[in-house]
Coordinates of C-alpha atoms in Angstrom, one line a residue:
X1 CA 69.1 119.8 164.4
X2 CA 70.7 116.9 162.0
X3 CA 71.3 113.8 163.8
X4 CA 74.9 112.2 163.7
X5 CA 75.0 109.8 160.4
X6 CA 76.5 106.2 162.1
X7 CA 79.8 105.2 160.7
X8 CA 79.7 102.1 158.9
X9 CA 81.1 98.9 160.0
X10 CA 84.6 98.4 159.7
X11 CA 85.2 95.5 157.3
X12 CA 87.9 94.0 159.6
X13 CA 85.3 92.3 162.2
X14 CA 82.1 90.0 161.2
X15 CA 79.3 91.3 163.1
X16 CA 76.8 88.3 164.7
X17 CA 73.1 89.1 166.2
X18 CA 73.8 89.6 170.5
X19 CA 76.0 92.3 169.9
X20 CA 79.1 89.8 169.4
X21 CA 81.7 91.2 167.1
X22 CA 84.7 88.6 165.9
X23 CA 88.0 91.0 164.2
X24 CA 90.0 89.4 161.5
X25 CA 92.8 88.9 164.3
X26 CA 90.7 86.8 166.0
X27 CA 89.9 84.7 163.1
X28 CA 93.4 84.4 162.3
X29 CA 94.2 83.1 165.8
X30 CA 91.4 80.7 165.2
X31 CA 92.6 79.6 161.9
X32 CA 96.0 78.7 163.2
X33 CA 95.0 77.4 166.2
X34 CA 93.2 74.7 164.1
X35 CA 95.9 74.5 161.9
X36 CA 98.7 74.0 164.1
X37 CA 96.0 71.0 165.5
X38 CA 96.1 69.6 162.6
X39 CA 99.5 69.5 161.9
X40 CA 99.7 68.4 165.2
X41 CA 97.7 65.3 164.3
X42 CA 99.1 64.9 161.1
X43 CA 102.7 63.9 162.9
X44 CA 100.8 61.3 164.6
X45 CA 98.5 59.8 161.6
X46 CA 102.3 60.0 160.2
X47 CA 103.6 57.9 162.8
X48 CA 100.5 56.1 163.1
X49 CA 100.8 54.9 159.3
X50 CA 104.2 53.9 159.3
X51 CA 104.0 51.6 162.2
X52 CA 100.8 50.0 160.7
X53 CA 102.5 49.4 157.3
X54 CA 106.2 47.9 159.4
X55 CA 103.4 45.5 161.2
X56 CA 102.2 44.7 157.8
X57 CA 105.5 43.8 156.3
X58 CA 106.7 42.2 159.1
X59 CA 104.4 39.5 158.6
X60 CA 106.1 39.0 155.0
X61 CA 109.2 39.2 156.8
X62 CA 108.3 36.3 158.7
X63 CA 107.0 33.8 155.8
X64 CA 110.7 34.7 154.8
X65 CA 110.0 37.5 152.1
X66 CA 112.3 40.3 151.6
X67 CA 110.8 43.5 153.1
X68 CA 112.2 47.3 153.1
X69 CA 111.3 49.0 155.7
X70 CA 113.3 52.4 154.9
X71 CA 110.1 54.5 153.6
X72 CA 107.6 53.9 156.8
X73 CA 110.9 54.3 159.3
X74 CA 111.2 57.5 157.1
X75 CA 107.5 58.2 157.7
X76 CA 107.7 58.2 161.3
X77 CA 111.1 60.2 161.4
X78 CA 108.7 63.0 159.5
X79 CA 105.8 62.8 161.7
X80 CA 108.2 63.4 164.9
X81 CA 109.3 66.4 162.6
X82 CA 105.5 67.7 162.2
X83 CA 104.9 67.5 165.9
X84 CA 108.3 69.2 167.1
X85 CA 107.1 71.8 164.1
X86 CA 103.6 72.2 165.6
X87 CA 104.6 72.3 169.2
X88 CA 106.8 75.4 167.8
X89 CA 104.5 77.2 166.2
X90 CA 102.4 77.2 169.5
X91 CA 103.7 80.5 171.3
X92 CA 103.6 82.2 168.3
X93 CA 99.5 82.2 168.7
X94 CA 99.7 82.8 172.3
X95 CA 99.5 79.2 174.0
X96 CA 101.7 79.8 177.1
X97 CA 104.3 77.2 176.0
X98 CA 107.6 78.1 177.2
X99 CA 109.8 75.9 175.1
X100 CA 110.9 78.6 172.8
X101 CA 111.3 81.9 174.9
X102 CA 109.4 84.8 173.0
X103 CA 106.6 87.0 172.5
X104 CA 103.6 86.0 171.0
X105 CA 102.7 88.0 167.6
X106 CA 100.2 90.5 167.4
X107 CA 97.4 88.7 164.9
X108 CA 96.1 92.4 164.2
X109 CA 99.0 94.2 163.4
X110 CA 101.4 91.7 161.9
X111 CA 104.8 92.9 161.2
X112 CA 106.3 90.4 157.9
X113 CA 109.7 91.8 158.8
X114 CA 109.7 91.2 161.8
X115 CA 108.1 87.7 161.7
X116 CA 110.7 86.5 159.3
X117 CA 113.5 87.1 161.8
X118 CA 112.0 85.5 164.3
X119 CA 113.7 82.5 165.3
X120 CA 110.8 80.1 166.3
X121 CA 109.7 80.9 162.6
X122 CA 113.2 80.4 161.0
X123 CA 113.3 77.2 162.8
X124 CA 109.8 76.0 161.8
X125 CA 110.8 77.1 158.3
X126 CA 114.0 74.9 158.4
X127 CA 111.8 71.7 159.8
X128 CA 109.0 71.8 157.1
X129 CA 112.2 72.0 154.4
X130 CA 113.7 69.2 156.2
X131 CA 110.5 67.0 156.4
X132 CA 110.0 67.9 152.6
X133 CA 113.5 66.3 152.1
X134 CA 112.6 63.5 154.2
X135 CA 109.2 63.0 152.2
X136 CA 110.7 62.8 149.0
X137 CA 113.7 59.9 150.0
X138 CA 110.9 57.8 151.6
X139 CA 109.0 58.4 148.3
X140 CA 111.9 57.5 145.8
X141 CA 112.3 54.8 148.5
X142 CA 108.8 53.6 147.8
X143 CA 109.3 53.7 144.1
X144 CA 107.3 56.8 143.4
X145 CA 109.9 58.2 141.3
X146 CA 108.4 61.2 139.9
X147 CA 106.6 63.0 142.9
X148 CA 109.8 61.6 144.7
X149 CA 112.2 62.8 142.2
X150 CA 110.7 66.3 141.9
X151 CA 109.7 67.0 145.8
X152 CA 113.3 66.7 146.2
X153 CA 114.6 68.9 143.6
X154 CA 111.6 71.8 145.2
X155 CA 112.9 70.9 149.2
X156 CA 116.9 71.3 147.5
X157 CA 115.7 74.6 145.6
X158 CA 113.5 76.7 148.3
X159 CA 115.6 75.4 150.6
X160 CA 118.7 77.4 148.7
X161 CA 116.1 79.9 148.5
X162 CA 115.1 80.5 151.8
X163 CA 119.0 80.3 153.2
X164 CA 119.8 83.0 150.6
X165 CA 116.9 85.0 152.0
X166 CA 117.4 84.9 155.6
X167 CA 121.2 84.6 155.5
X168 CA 122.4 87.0 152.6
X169 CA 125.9 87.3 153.9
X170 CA 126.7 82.9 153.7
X171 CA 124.0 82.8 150.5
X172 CA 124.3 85.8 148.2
X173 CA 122.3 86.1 145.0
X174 CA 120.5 88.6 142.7
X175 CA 117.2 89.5 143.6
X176 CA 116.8 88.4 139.9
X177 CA 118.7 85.0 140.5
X178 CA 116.9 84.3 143.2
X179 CA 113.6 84.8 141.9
X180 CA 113.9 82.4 139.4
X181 CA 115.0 80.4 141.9
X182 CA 111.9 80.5 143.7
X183 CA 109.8 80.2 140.7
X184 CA 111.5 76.9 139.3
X185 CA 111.4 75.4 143.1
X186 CA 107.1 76.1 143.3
X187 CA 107.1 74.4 139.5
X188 CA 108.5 71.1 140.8
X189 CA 106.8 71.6 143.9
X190 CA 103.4 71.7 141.8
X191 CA 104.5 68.7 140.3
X192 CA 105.4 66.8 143.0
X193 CA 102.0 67.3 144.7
X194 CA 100.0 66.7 141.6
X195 CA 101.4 63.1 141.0
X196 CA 100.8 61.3 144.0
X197 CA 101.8 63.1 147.7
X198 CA 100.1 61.9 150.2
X199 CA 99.4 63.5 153.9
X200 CA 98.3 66.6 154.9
X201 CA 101.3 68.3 154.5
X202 CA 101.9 66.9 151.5
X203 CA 98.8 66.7 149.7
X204 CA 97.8 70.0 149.0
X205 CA 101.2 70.6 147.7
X206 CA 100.3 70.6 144.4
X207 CA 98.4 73.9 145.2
X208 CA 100.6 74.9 147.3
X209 CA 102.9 75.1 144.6
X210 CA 100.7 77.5 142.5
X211 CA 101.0 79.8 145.6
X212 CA 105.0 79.8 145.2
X213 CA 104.9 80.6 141.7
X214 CA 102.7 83.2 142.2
X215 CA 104.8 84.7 145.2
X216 CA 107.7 84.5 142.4
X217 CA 105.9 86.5 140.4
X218 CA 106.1 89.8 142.0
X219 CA 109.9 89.0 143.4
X220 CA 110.5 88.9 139.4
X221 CA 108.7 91.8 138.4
X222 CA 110.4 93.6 141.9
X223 CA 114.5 92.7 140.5
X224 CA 113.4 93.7 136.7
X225 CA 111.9 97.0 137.9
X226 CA 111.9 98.5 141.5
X227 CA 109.6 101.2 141.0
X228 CA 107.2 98.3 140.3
X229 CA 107.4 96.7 144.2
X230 CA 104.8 98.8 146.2
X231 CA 102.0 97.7 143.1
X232 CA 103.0 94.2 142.6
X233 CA 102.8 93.3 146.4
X234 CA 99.6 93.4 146.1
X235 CA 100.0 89.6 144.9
X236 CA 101.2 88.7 147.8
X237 CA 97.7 88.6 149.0
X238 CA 96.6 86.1 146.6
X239 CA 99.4 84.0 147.4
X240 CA 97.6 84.0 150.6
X241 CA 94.2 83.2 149.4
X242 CA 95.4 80.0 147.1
X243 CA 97.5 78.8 150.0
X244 CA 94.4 78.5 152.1
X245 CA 92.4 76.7 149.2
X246 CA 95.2 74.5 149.6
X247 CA 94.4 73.6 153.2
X248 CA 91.0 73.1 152.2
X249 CA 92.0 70.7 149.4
X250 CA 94.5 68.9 151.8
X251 CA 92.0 68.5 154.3
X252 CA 89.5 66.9 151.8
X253 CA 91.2 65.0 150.3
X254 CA 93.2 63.4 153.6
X255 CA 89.4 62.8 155.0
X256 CA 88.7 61.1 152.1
X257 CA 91.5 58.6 152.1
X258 CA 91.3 58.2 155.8
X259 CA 87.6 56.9 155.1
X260 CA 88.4 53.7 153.7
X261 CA 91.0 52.7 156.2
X262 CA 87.9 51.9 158.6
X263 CA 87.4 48.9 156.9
X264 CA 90.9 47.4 158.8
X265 CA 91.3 47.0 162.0
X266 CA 94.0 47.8 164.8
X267 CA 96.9 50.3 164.1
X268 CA 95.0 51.3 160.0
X269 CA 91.5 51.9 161.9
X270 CA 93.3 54.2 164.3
X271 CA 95.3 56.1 161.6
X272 CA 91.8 56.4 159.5
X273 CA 89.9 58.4 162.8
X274 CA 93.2 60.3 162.9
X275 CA 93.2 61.1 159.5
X276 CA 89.5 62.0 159.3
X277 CA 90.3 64.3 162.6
X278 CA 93.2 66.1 161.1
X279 CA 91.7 66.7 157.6
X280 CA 88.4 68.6 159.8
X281 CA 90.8 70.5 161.8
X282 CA 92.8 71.6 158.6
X283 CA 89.3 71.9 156.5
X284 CA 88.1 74.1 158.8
X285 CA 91.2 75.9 159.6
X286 CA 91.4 76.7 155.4
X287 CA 88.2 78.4 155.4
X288 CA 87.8 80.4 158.5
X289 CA 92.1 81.8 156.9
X290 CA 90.1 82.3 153.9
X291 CA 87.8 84.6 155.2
X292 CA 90.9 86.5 156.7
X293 CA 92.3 86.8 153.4
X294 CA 89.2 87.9 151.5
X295 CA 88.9 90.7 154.2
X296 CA 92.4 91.9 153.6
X297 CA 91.5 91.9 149.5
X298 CA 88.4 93.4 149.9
X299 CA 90.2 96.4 152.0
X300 CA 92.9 96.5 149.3
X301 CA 90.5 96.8 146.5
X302 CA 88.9 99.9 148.4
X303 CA 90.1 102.4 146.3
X304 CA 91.0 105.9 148.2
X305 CA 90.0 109.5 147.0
X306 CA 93.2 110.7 145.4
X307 CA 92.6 114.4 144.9
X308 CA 90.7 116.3 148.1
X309 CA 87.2 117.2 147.0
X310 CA 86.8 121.0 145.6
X311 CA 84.5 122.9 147.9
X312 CA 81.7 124.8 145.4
X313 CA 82.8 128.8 145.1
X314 CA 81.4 131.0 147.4
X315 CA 78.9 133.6 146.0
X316 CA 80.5 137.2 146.0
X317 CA 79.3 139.4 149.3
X318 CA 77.6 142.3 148.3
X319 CA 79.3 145.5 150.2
X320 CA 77.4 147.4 152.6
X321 CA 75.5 150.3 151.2
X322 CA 77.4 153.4 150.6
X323 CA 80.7 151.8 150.6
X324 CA 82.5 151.0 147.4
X325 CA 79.0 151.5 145.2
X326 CA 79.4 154.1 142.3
X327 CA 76.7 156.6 142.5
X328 CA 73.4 155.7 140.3
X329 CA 73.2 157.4 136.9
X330 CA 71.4 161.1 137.1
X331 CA 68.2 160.5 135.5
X332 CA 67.2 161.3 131.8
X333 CA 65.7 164.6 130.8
X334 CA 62.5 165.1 130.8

């Protein structure tokens, strides 16, 4: 008797030696839960920095120099933004925080439609547009007049963007319109975080950008032709995968700037461990998300048998002797 063949291993869950399994949900959790730590700590290296720099000034201030104080007062406005946003996004990975009544989501079954109605996500959605707004004032503020200049225009356009998404009946447009919209929005956000953003949440928005203008990608395909949706969506996973990378370049880069704060002491010391703290948590948090994603394209890729496999034809049964056989042939004479 044939022994059972063993299934193989679902490609969902990573498989340690002890036994211990790990699911893509749980990785997921993980991954959040590190990055809503980070961006957790990122409101308070925001906060952190802006009250260093307004100590720094104020000593100009007081030697009689004119000082503007605007862009780190905006910088601290932000970083209360970030931690209101983090301490949001809590439930939503099951920390019992009860600020926000609601369920927490199900990490291994998500449901995008559902998801996007969600009011703790519409209203975490509506702060990180808002803190991009704020980000780009205290940069034109500052005198960085390009990332400043074009991080506003991306806040003012996915902001339009999102509205028209989530409230069609106050913000109508084409699917074509809107679209385009997206994709001009993730071009200026690319720019704006290639020439000179700063935190966390801003630094890796130059990648982040690429992931918006790939996400406009299929949208555009989708309003040209709408038989083209179910193959396109596929992207949609890739968008995933380069918004990940872009957590891991955030978090690099922020641990590197935060390095060479050390060197100062007081309020720029303590913003330098924070920084170094939040660009581990959101390092960390890009890769294990990136193994998440590269399950979910690996199981896409799989491709599925199409036609059922055609059983081999059955030799014909010979009938039973002395039913349906013609009679043998006399013999020949002799």
């Amino acid at each position: 008797m044939a022994l059972p063949t063993p299934s193989p291993p679902s490609q969902s869950t990573m498989a340690y030696r002890g036994g211990t399994q790990i699911s893509a949900g749980q990785l997921l959790k993980y991954g959040l839960l590190l990055f809503v730590g980070a961006a957790f700590f990122d409101g308070l290296l925001r906060i952190l920095t802006g009250a260093a720099i307004i100590s720094f000034l104020q000593q100009y201030a007081a030697w009689g120099a004119r000082v503007n104080l605007a862009g780190p007062a905006l910088a601290i406005f932000s970083g209360i933004i970030v931690l209101g946003a983090a301490v949001v996004i809590l439930p939503l990975v099951g920390v019992p925080i009860s600020i926000i009544p609601g369920p927490s989501i199900d990490l291994n079954n998500l449901n995008p439609r559902s998801l996007a109605t969600d009011k703790r996500v519409i209203l975490v959605s509506m702060m990180i547009i808002f803190t991009l707004f704020i980000d780009s004032i205290g940069l034109l503020v500052m005198r960085a007049t390009v990332p400043g200049a074009t991080e506003l225009i991306a806040a003012i356009l996915l902001g339009v963007a999102y509205f028209a998404f989530m409230r069609g009946g106050v913000l109508r447009f084409p699917p074509l319109i809107l679209s385009l919209v997206v994709l001009v929005g993730g071009i200026f956000l690319t720019i704006a975080g290639f020439t000179g953003a700063g935190t966390l949440m801003s630094a890796h928005l130059g990648v982040a950008g690429i992931g918006i203008i790939i996400a406009a990608i299929p949208m555009l395909l989708s309003s040209i032709n709408p038989q083209t949706a179910s193959s396109v969506n596929k992207l949609f996973i890739v968008v995933a995968l380069v918004l990940t990378i872009s957590l891991i370049v955030g978090g690099a880069v922020i641990i590197w700037q935060s390095t060479g704060y050390f060197r100062y002491g007081g309020l720029i010391a303590a913003s330098g461990a924070v920084g170094v703290l939040t660009g581990l948590l959101g390092l960390i948090a890009g890769l294990l998300l990136m193994v998440v994603t590269l399950i979910k394209i690996s199981k896409a890729l799989q491709v599925a048998p199409t036609q059922p496999t055609q059983q081999p034809a059955e030799a014909p049964v010979a009938p039973p002797e002395g039913e349906g056989v013609p009679p043998a042939p006399p013999p020949p004479p002799e």
